[in-house]
Coordinates of C-alpha atoms in Angstrom, one line a residue:
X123 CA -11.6 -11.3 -9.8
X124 CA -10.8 -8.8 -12.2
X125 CA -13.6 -6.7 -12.5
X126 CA -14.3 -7.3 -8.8
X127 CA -18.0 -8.1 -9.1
X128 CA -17.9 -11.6 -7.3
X129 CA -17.9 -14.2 -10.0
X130 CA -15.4 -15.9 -12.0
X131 CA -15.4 -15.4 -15.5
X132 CA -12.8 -16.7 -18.2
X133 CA -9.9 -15.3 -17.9
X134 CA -9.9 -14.8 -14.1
X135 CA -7.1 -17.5 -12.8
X136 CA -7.6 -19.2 -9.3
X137 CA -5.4 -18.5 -7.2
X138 CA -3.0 -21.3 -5.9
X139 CA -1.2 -22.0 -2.5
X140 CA -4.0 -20.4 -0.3
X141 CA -4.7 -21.8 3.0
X142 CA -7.9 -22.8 3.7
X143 CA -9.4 -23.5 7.3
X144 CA -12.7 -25.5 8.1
X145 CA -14.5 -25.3 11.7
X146 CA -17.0 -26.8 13.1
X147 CA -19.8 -24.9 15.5
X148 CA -21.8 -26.9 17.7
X149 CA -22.6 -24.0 20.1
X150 CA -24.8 -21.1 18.4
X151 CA -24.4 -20.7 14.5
X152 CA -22.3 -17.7 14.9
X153 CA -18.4 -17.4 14.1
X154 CA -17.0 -15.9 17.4
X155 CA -14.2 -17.9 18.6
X156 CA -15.9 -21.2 19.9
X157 CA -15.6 -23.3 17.1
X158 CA -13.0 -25.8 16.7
X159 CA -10.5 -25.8 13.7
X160 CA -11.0 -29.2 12.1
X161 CA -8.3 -28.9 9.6
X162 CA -6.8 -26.9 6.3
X163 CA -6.3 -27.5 2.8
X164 CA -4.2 -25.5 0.4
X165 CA -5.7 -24.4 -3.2
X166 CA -3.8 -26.2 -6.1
X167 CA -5.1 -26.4 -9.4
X168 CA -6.1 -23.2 -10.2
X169 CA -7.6 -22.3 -6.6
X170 CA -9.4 -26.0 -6.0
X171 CA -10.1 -27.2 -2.7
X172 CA -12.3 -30.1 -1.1
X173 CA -12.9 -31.0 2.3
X174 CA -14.7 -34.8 2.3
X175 CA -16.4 -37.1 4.3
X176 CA -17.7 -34.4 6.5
X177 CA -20.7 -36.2 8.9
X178 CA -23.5 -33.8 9.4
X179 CA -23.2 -30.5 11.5
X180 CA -22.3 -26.7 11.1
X181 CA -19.4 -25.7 9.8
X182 CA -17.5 -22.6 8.9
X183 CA -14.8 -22.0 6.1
X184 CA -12.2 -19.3 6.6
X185 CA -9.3 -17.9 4.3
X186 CA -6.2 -17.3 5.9
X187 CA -5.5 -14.1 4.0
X188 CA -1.9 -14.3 5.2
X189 CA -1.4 -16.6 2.7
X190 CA -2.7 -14.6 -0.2
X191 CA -0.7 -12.3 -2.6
X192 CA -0.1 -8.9 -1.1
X193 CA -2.7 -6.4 -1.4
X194 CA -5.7 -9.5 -1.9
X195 CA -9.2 -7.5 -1.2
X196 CA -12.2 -9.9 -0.9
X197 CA -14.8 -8.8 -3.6
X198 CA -17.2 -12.0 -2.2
X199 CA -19.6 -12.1 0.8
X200 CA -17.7 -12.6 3.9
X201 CA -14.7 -14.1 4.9
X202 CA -15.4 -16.7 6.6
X203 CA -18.3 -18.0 4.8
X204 CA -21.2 -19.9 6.6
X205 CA -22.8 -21.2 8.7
X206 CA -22.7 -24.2 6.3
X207 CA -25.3 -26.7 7.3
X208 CA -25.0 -30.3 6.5
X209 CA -28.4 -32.1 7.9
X210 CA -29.2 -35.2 10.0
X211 CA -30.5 -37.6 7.4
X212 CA -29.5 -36.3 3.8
X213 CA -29.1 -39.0 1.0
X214 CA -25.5 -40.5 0.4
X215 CA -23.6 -37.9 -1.9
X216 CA -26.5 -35.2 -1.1
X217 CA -24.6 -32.9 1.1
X218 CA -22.2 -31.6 -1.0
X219 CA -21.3 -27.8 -1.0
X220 CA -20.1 -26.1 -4.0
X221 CA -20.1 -22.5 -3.6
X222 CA -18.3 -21.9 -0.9
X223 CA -16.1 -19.8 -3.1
X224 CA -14.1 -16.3 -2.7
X225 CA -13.2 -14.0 -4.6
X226 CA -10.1 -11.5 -4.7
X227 CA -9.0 -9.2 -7.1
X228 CA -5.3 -7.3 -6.2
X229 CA -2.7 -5.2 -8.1
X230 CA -0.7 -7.3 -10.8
X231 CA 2.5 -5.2 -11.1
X232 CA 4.8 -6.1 -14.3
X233 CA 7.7 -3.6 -15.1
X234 CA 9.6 -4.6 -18.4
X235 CA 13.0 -2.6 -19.1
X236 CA 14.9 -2.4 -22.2
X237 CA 17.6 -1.0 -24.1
X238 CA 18.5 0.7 -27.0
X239 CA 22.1 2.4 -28.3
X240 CA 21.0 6.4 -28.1
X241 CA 24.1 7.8 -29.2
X242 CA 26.9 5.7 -31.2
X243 CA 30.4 7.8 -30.1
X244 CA 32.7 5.9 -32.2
X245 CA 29.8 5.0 -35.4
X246 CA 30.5 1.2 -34.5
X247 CA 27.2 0.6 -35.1
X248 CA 26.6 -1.4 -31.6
X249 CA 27.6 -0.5 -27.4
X250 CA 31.0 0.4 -27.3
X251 CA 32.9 2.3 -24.4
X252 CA 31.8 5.9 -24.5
X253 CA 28.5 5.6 -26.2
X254 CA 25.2 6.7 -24.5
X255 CA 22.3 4.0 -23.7
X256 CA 18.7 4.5 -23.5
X257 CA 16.5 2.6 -21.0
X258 CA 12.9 2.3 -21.5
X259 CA 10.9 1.0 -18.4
X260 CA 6.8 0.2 -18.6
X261 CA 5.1 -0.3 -15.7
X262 CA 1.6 -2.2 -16.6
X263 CA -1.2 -2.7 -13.7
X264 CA -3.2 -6.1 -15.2
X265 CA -4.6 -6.9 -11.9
X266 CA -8.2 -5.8 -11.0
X267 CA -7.1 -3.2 -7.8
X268 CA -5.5 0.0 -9.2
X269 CA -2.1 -0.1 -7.8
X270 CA -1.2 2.6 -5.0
X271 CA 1.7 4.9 -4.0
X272 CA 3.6 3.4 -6.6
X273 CA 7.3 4.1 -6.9
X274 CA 10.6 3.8 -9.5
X275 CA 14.4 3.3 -8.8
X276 CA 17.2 2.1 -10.3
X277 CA 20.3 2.6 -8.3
X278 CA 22.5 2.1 -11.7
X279 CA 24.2 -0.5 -9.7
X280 CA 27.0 -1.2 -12.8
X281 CA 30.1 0.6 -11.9
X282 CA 30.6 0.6 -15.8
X283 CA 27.6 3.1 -16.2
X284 CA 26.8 6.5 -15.2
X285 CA 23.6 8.0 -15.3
X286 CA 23.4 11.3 -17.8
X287 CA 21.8 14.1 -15.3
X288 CA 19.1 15.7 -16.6
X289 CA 17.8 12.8 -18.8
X290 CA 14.9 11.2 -16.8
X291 CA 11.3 11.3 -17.7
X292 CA 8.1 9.8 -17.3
X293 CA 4.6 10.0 -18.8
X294 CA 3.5 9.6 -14.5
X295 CA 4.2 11.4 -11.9
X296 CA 7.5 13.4 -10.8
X297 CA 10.9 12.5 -11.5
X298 CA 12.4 12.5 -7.8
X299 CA 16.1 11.7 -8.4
X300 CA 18.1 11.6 -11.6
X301 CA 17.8 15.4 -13.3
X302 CA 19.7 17.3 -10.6
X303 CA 23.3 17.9 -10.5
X304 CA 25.2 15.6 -8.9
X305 CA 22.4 13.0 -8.8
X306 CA 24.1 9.5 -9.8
X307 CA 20.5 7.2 -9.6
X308 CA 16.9 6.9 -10.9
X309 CA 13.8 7.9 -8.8
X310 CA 10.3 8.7 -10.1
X311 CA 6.7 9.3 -7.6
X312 CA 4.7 7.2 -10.1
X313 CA 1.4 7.8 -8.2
X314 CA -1.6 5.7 -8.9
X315 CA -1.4 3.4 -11.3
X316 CA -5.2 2.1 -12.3
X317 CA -6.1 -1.7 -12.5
X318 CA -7.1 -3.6 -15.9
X319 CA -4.6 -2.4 -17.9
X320 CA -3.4 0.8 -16.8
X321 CA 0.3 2.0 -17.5
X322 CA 3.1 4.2 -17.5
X323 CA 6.9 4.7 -19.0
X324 CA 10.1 6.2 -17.8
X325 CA 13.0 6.6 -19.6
X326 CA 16.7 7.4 -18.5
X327 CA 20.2 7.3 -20.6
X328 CA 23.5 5.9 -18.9
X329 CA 27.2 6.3 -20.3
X330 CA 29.4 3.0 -20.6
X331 CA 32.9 3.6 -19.2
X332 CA 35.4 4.7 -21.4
X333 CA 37.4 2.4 -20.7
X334 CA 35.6 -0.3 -19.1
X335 CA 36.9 -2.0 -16.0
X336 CA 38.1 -5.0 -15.8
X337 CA 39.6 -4.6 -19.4
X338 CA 38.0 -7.1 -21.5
X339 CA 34.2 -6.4 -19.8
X340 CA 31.7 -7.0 -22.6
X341 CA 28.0 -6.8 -20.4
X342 CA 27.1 -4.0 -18.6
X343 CA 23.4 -4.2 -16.9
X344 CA 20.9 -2.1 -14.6
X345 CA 17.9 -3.4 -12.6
X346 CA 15.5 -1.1 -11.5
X347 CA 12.2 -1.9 -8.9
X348 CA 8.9 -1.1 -8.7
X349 CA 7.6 -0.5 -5.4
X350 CA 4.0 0.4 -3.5
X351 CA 1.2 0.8 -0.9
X352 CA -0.3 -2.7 -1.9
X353 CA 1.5 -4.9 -4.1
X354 CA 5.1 -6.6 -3.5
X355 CA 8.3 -5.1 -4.8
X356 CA 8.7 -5.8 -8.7
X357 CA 12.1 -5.9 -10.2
X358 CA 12.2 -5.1 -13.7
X359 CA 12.6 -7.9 -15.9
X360 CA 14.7 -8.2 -19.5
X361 CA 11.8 -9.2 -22.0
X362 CA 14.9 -11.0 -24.2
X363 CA 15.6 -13.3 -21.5
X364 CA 13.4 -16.1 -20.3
X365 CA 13.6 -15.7 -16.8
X366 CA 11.5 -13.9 -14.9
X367 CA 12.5 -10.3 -12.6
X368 CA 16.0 -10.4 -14.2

């Protein structure tokens, strides 16, 4: 629920792989621990569920929010939704309920990182030992929940590149590690980063090894992640690749 206002509109997804649970209550209407669990069902299709062949009674429908994404905040009614009454006496295929729905909206954290030659040593015209690359990290909240105490690093984890000192920025925020002396990884306090679209860049330059080790190396790679209050760590991911978080 992007715009958190309690209905789905095009271009809000379901959300899949949620746990449902359905009660009955044959005691007094409310939900407060007597009823009894009559059994789950797990969203698939885009956030579908059904529960059939119900005979008629009081029932209650709960979300297990531990199986939501992290940082899930209910923007509909009440979890869990009822009483839901199915009467004594209804016509065959009368007594079906469609709008026992819920709504979340959460933080949709996508960090994309890539890289350009920023200074050409040896005027090879492409990465060679000694020359200086540039990488460029945006971090984009799509989600409808602005994205808290958000956080940067990238330990430079390649022991073929060194991180130039001095050469972080970021249009967010406060670089944390990287511009001090002595200072061999990436750190930047993003802050807040707002929901529906809201975004932010770092960038950092690295040296390749002159000369690389093993002899022979021809890759060299960094991965940096994106972490925060209430979303789950994001890895940066390589646009030119297919996969996803590499």
């Amino acid at each position: 629920d992007f715009d958190g206002d309690g209905g789905q509109e095009p271009g809000e997804p379901g959300i899949d792989g949620v746990t449902l649970k359905l009660f009955s209550d044959t005691v007094d209407g409310d939900f407060n621990g007597n009823e009894t669990l009559l059994g789950t069902q797990v969203t698939s299709g885009g956030g579908a569920f059904l529960f059939s062949n119900l005979p008629p009674g009081t029932y209650w429908l709960e979300v297990d929010e531990t199986t939501l994404p992290v940082g899930s905040t209910l923007t509909t009614g009440a979890n869990p939704f009822g009483p839901i009454v199915l009467s004594t006496g209804a016509l065959p295929g009368s007594m079906n309920v469609l709008t026992a729905d819920f709504g979340y909206r959460r933080p949709e954290i996508d960090a994309v990182l890539t890289v350009a030659l920023q200074d050409d040593v040896d005027t090879s015209g492409g990465p060679t030992e000694g020359d200086v690359l540039r990488y460029t990290v945006v971090i984009s909240n799509a989600g409808g929940l602005d994205a808290a105490s958000v956080n940067f690093a990238d330990l430079i984890g390649d022991a073929n590149l060194t991180l130039v000192v001095g050469s972080v920025t970021t249009t967010q925020g406060a670089v944390t590690t990287g511009n001090t002396a002595g200072e061999t990884t990436v750190g930047v306090d993003v802050g807040t980063i707002a929901g529906g679209g809201g975004s932010m860049t770092i960038t950092f330059d690295v040296t390749i090894a002159d000369p690389v080790a093993p002899a022979g190396t021809s890759q060299v790679s960094t991965q940096g992640t994106v972490t925060g209050a209430n979303f789950g760590d994001e890895p940066t991911n390589d646009p030119g690749t297919g996969a996803d978080n590499d």
